[in-house]
Backbone as numpy.savetxt, mean C-alpha at the origin, in Angstrom:
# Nx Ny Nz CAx CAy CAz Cx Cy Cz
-10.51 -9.16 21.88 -9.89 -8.28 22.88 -8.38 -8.31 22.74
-8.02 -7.59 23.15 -6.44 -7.53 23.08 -5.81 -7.91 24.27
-4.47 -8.63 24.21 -3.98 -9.21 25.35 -2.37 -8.18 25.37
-2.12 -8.84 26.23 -0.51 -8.26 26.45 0.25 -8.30 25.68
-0.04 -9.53 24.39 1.11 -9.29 23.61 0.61 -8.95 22.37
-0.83 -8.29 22.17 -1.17 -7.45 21.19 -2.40 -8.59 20.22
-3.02 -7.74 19.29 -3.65 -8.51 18.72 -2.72 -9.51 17.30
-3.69 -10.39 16.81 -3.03 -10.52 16.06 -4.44 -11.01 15.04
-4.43 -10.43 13.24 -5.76 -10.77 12.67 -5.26 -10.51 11.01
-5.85 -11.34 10.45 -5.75 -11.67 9.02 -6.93 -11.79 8.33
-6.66 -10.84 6.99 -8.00 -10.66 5.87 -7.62 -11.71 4.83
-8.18 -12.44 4.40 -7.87 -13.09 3.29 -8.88 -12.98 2.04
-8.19 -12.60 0.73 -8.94 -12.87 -0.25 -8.77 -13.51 -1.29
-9.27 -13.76 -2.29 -9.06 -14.37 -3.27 -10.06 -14.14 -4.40
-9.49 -13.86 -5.62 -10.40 -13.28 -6.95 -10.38 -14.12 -7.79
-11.47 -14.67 -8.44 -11.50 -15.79 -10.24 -12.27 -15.17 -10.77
-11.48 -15.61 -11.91 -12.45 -15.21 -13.31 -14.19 -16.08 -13.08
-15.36 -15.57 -12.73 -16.25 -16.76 -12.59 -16.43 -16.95 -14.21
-16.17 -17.02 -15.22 -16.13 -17.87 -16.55 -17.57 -17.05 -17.43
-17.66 -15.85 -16.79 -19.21 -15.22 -17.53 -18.45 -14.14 -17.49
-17.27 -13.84 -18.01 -17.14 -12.12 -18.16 -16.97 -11.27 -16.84
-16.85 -11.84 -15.32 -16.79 -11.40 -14.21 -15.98 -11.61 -13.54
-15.62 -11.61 -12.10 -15.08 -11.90 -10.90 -15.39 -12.19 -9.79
-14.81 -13.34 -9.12 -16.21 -14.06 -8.38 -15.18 -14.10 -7.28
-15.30 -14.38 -5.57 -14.70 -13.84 -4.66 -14.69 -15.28 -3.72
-14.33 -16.18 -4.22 -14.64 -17.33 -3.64 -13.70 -17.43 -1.64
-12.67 -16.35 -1.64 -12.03 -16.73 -0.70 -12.22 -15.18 -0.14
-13.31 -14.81 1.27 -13.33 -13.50 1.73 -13.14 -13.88 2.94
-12.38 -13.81 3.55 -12.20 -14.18 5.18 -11.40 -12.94 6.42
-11.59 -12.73 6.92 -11.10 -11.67 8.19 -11.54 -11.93 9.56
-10.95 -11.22 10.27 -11.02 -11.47 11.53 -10.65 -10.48 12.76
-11.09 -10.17 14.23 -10.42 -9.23 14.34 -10.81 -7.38 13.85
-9.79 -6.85 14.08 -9.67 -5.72 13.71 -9.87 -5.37 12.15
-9.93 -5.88 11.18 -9.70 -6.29 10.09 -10.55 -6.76 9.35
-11.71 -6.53 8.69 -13.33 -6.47 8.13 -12.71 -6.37 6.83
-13.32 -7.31 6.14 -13.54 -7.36 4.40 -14.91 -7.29 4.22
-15.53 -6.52 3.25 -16.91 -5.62 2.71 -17.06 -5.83 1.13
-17.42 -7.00 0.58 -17.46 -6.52 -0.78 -18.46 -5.60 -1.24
-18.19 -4.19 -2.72 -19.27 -3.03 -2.25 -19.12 -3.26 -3.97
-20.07 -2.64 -4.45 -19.98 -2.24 -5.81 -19.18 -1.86 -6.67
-19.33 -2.64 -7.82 -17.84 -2.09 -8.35 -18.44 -1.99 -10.30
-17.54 -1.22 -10.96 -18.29 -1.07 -12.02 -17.31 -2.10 -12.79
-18.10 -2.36 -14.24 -17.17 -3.57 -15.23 -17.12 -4.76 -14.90
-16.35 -5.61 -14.88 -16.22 -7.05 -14.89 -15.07 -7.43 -13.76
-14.69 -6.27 -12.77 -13.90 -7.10 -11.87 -14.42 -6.83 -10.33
-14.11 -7.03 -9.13 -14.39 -7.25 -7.81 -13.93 -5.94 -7.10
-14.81 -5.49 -6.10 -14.56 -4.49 -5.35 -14.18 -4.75 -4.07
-13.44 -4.85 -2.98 -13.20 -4.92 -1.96 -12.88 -4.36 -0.88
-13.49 -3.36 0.11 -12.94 -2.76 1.42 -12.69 -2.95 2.20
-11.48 -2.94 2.92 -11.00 -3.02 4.51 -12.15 -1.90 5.72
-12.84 -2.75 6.35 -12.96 -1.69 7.03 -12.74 -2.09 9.10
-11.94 -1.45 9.41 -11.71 -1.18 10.75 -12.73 -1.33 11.80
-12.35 -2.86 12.21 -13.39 -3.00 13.77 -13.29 -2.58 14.84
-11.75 -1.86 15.09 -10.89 -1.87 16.21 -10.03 -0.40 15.63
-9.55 0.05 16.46 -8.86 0.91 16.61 -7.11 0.56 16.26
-6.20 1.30 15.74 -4.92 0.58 15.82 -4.40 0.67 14.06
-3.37 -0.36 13.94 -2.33 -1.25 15.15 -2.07 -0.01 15.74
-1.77 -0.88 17.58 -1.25 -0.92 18.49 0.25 -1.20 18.69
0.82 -1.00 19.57 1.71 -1.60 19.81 1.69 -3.13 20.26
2.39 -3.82 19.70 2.50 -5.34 19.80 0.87 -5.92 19.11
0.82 -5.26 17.87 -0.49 -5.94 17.25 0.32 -6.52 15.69
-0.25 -7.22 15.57 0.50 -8.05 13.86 -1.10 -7.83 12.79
-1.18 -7.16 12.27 -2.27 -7.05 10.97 -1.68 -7.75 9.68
-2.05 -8.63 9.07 -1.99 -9.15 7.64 -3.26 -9.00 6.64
-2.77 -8.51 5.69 -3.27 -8.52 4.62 -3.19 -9.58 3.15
-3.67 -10.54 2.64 -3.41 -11.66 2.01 -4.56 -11.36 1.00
-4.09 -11.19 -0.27 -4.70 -11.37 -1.92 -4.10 -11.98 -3.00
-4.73 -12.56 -3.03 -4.34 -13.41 -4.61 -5.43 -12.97 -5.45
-4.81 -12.77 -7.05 -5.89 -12.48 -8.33 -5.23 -13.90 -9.24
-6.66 -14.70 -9.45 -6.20 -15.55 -10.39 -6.37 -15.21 -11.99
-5.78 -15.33 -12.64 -5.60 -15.95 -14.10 -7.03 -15.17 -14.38
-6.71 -13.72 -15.23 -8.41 -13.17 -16.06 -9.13 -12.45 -14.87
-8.73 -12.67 -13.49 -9.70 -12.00 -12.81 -9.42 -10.58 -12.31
-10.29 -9.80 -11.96 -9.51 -8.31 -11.65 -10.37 -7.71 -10.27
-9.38 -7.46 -9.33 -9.79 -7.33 -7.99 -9.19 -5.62 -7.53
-10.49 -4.94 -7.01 -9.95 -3.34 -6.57 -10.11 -3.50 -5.18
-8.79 -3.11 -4.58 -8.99 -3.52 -2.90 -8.21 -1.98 -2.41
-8.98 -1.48 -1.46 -9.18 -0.07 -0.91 -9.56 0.26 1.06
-9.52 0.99 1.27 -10.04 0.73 2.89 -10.86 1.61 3.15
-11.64 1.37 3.67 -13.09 2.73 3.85 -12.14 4.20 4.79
-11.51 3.84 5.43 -10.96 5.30 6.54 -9.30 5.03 6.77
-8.38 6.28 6.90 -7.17 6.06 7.44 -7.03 4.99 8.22
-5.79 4.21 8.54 -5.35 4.07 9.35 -4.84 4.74 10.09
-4.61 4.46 11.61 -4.01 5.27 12.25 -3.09 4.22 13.55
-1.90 4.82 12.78 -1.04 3.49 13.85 -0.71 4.28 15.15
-0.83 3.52 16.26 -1.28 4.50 17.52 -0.50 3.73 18.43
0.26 4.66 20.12 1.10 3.27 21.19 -0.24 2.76 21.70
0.41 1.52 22.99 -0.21 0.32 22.71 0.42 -0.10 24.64
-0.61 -0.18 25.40 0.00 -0.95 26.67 0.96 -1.97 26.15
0.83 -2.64 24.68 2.25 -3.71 24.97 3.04 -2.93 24.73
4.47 -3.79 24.79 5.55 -3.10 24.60 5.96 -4.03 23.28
7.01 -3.54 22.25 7.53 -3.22 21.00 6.80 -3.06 19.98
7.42 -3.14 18.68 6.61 -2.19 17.67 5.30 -3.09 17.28
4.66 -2.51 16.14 3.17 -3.17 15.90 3.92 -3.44 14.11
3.26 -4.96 13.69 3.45 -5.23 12.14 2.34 -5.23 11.50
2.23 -4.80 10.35 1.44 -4.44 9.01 1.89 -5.20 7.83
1.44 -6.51 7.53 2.16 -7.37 6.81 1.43 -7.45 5.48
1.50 -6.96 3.86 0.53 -6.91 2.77 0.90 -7.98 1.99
0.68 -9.27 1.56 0.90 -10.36 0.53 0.21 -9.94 -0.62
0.51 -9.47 -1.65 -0.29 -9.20 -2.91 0.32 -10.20 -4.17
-0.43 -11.33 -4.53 0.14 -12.20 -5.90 -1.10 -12.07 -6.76
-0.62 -12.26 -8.02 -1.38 -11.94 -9.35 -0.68 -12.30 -10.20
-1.53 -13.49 -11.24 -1.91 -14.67 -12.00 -1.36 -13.98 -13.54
-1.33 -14.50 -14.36 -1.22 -14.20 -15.58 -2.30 -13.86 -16.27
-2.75 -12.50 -16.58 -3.89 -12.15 -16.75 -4.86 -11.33 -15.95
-3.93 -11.35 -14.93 -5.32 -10.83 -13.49 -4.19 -9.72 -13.47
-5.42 -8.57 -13.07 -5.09 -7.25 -12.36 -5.28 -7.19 -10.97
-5.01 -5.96 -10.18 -5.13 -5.91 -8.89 -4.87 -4.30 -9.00
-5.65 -3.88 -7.96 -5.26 -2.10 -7.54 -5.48 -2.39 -6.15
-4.74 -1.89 -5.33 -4.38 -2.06 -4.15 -4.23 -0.57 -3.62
-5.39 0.03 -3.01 -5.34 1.77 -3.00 -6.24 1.63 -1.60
-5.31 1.73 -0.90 -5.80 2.16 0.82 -5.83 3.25 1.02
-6.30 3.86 1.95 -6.34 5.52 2.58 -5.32 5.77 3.27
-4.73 6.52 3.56 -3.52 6.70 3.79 -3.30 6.25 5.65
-1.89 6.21 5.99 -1.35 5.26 7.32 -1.01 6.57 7.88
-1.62 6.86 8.90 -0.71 7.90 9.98 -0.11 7.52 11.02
1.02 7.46 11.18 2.14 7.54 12.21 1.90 8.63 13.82
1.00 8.18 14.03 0.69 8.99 15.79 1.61 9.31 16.30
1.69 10.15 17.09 3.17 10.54 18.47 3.26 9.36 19.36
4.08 8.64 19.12 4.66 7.40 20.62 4.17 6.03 19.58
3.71 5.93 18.17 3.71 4.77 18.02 5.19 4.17 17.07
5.09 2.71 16.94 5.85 2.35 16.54 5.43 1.59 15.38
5.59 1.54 14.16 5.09 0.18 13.13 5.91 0.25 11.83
5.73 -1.42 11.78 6.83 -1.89 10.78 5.34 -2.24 9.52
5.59 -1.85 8.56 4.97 -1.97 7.15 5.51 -2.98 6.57
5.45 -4.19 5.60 6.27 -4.30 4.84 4.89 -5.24 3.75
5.24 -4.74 2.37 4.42 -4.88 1.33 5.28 -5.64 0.55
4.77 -7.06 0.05 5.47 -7.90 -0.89 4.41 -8.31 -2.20
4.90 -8.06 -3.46 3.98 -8.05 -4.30 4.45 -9.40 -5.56
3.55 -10.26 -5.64 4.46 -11.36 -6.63 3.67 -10.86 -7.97
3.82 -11.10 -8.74 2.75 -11.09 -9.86 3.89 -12.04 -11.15
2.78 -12.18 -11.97 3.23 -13.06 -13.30 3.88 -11.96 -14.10
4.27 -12.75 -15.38 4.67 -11.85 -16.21 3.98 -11.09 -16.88
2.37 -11.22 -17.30 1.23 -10.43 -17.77 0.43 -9.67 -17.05
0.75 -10.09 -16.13 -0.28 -9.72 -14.84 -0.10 -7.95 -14.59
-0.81 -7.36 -14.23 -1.17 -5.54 -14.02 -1.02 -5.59 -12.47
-0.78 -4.41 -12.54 -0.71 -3.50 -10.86 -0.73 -2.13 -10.82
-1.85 -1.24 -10.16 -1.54 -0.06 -9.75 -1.70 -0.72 -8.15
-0.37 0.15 -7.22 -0.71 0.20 -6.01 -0.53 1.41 -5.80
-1.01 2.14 -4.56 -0.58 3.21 -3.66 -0.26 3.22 -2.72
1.01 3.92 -2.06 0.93 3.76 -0.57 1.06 5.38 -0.15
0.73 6.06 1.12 0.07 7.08 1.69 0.66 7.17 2.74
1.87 7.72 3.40 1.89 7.52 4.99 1.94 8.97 5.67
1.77 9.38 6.27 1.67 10.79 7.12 1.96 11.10 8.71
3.24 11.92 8.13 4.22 11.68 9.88 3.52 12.32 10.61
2.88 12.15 11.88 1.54 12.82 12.91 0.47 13.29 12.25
-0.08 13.17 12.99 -1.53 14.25 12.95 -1.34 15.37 12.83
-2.16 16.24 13.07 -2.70 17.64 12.59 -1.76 18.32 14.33
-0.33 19.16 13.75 0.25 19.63 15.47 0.58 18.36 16.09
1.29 17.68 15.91 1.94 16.55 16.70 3.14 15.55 15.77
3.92 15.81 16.71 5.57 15.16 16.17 4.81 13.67 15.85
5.59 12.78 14.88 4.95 10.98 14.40 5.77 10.44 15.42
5.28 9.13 15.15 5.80 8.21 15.86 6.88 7.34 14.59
7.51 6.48 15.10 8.80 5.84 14.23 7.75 4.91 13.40
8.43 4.81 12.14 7.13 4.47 11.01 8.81 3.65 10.21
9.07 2.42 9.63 9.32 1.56 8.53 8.29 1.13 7.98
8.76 1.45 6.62 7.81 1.30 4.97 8.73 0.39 4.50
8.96 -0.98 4.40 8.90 -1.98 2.73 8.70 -2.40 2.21
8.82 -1.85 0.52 7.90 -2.09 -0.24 8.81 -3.39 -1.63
8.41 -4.10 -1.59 9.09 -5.36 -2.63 8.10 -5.76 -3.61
8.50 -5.50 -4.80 7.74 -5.99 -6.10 8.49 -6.72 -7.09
8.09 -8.30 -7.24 8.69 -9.12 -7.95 7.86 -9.72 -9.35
8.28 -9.51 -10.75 7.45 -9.64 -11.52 8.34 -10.71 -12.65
7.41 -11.87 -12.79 8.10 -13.31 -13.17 9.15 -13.73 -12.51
9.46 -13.14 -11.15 10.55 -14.03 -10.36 11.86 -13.49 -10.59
11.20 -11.56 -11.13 12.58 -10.62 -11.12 11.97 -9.72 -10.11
12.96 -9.53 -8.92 12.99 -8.40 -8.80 12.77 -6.82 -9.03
12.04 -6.08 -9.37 11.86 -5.04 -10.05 12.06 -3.34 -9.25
11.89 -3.65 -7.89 11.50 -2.62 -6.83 11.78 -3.32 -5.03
13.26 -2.62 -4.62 13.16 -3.60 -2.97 13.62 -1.84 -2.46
13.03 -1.56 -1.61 12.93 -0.22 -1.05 12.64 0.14 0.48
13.48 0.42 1.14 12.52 1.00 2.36 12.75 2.09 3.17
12.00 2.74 3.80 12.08 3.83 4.54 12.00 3.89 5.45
12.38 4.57 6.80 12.29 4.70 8.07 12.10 6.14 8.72
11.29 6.71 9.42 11.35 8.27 9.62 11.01 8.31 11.16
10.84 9.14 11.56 10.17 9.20 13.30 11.86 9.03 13.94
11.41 9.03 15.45 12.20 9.02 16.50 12.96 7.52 16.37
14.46 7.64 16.53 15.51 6.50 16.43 15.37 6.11 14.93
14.77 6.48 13.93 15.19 6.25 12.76 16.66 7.00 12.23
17.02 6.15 11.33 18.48 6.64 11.01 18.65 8.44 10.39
19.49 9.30 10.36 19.62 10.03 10.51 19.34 10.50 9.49
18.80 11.92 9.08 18.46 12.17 7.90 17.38 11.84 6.76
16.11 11.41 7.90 15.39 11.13 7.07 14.43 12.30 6.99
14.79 12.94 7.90 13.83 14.50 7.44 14.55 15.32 6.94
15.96 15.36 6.26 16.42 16.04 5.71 16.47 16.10 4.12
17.25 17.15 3.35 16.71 17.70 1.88 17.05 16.57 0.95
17.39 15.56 1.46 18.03 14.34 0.35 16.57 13.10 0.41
16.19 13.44 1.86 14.85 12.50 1.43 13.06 13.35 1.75
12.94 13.69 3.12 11.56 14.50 3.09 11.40 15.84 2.56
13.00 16.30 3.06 12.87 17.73 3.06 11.89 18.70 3.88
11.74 18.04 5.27 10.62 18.85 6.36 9.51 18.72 6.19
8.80 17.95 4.87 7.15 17.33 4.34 6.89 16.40 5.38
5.82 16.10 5.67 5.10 15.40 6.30 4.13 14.22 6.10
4.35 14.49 4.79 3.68 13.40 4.00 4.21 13.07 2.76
4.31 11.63 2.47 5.24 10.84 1.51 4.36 9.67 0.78
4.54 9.48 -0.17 3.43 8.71 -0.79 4.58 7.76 -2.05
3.98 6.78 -2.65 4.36 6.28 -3.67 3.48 5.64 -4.65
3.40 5.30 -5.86 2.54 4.30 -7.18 3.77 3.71 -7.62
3.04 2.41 -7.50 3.42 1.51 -8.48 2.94 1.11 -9.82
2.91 1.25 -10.93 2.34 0.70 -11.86 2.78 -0.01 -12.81
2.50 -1.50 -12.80 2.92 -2.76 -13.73 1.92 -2.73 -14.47
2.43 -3.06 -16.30 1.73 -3.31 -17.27 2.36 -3.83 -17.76
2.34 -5.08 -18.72 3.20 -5.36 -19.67 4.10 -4.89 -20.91
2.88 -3.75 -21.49 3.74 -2.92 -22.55 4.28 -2.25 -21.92
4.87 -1.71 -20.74 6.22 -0.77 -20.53 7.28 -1.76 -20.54
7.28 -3.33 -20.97 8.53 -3.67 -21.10 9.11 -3.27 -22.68
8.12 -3.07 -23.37 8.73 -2.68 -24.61 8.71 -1.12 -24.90
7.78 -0.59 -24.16 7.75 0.61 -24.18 7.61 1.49 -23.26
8.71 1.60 -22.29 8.95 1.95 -20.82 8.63 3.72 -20.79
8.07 3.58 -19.66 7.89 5.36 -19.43 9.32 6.30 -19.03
8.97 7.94 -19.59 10.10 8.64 -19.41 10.50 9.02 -18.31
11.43 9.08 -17.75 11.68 9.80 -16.51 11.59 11.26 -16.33
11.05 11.71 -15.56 10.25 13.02 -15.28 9.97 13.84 -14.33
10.12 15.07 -14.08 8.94 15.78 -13.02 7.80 15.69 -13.27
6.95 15.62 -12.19 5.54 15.61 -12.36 5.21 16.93 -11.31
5.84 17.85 -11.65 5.49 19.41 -10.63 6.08 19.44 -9.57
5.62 20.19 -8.70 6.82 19.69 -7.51 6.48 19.03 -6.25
7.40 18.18 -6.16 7.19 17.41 -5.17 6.88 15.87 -5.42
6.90 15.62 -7.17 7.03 14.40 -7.68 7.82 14.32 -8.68
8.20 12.95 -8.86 9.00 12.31 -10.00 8.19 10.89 -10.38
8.73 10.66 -11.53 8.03 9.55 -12.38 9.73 8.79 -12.66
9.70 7.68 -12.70 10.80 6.86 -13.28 10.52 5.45 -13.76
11.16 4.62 -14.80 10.57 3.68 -15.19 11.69 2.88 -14.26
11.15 1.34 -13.99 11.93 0.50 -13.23 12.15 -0.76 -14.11
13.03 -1.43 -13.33 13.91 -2.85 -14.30 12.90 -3.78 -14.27
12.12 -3.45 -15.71 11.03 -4.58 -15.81 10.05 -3.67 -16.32
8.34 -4.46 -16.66 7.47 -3.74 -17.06 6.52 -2.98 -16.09
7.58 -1.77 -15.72 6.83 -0.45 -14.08 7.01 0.79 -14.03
6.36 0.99 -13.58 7.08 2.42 -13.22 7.02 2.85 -11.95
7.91 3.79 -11.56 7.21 4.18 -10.06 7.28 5.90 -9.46
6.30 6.74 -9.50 6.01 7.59 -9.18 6.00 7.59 -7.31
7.20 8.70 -6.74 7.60 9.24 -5.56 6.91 10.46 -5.25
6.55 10.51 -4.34 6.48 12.28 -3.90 6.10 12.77 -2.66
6.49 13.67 -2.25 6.04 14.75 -0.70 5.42 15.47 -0.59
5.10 15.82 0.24 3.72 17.14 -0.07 3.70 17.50 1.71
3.47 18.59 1.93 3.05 19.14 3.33 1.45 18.66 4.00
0.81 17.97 3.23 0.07 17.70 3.85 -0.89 16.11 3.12
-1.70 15.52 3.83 -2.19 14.32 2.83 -3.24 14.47 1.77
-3.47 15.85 2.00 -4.53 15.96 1.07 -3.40 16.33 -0.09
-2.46 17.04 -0.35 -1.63 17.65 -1.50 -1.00 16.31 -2.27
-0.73 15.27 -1.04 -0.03 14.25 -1.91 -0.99 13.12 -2.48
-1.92 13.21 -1.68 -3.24 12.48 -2.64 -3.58 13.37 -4.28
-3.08 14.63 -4.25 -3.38 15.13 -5.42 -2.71 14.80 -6.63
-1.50 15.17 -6.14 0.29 14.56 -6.44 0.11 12.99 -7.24
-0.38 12.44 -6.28 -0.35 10.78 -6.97 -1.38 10.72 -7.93
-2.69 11.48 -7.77 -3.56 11.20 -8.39 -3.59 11.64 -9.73
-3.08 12.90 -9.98 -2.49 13.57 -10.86 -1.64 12.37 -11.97
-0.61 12.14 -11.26 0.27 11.03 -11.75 -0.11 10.10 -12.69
-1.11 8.99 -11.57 -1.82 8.64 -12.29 -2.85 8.79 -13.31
-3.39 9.43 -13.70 -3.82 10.34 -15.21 -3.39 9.58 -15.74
-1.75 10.91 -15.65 -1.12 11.58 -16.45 -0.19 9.91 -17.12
-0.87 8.67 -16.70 -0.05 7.31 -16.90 -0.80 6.22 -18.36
-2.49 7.03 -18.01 -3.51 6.07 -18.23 -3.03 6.11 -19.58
């Protein structure tokens, strides 16, 4: 149940190589609002869904997200339905906290359904990604200012990706009501409503880094300091920028 000063609930996982060509899930734990589902997955690595017990975040709710991929193992973690960050009888904002580390050798895709920003809510995002120096990453992130006819609520996105203990990607965004000025203007949304990003770490883009690019309109492709890249883009609606990214990604494989 939720109290006055909001919920507070943590998923924990953890991926190994089980030593037969697979991925074995020794650490699945949640609680709360916050359901881990392992579901089918094709090949030799682990499937994993978030799925929503509870409604939210709320205001004054703290959600964490915690994955580790060890050494060889490869973990796909996804969420069955939007989020939808919504107000909250408590009072101040609601946190969305993502820990993502990965081993030398281990992959991770980290592809949730996209975060909507309700009218009157408040939530702070912030995504920290460690990984080794061999280690892979596609992530996505999805956020969408209101619903369908309704102004958002104030939404911070940060996103930090550190690969061998460099820096590669420290970024963040703020949009909605009391965010700093100009974030719906032509230098960052440009009046879109929906904003998305990919990350993708591989090792050969340190020797052989991707070009910087349009990807049609409403995206760009750029390579980052280290072995990444990172594909931006807007779109009027979440279905266009799910296309946008998806596209992207292809156009990467």
């Amino acid at each position: 149940m939720r109290g006055s000063a909001g919920v507070r609930s943590v998923a924990r996982i953890l991926a190994r190589d089980d030593g037969r060509g697979g991925t074995s899930l020794p650490v699945l734990e949640s609680d709360g609002p916050l359901a881990l589902r392992r579901t089918r997955s094709t090949g030799t690595g682990a499937r994993v869904m978030l799925v929503g017990a509870m409604s939210g975040p709320l205001g004054g709710d703290h959600f964490t997200v915690e994955a580790r991929v060890e050494e060889g193992a490869r973990l796909s973690l996804g969420s069955a339905a939007a989020t939808i960050a919504l107000p909250g009888q408590a009072k101040g904002e609601a946190r969305y906290d993502v820990r993502l580390d990965v081993a030398d050798g281990g992959e991770l895709h980290w592809l949730p359904e996209q975060l909507i920003s309700a009218h009157g809510s408040d939530l702070y995002v912030a995504t920290r990604v460690e990984l080794a120096a061999t280690a892979r990453l596609v992530l996505r992130e999805e956020q969408v200012l209101g619903r369908t006819g309704e102004e958002p609520g104030r939404l911070t996105s940060r996103l930090t990706v550190r690969v061998a203990d460099r820096v590669v990607l420290d970024q963040e965004l703020a949009c909605g009501p009391g965010a700093p000025g100009g974030w719906d203007g032509p230098a960052v949304l440009a009046g879109h409503r929906a904003v998305g990003q990919l990350v993708v770490v591989r090792p050969e883009f340190a020797t052989e880094p991707v070009t910087a690019r349009a990807l049609g309109e409403g995206a760009s492709l750029v390579p980052l300091a280290g072995p990444a890249a990172l594909v931006t883009a807007v779109a009027p609606d979440a279905l266009r920028l799910r296309r946008l990214l998806d596209e992207a990604l292809t156009s990467l494989a």
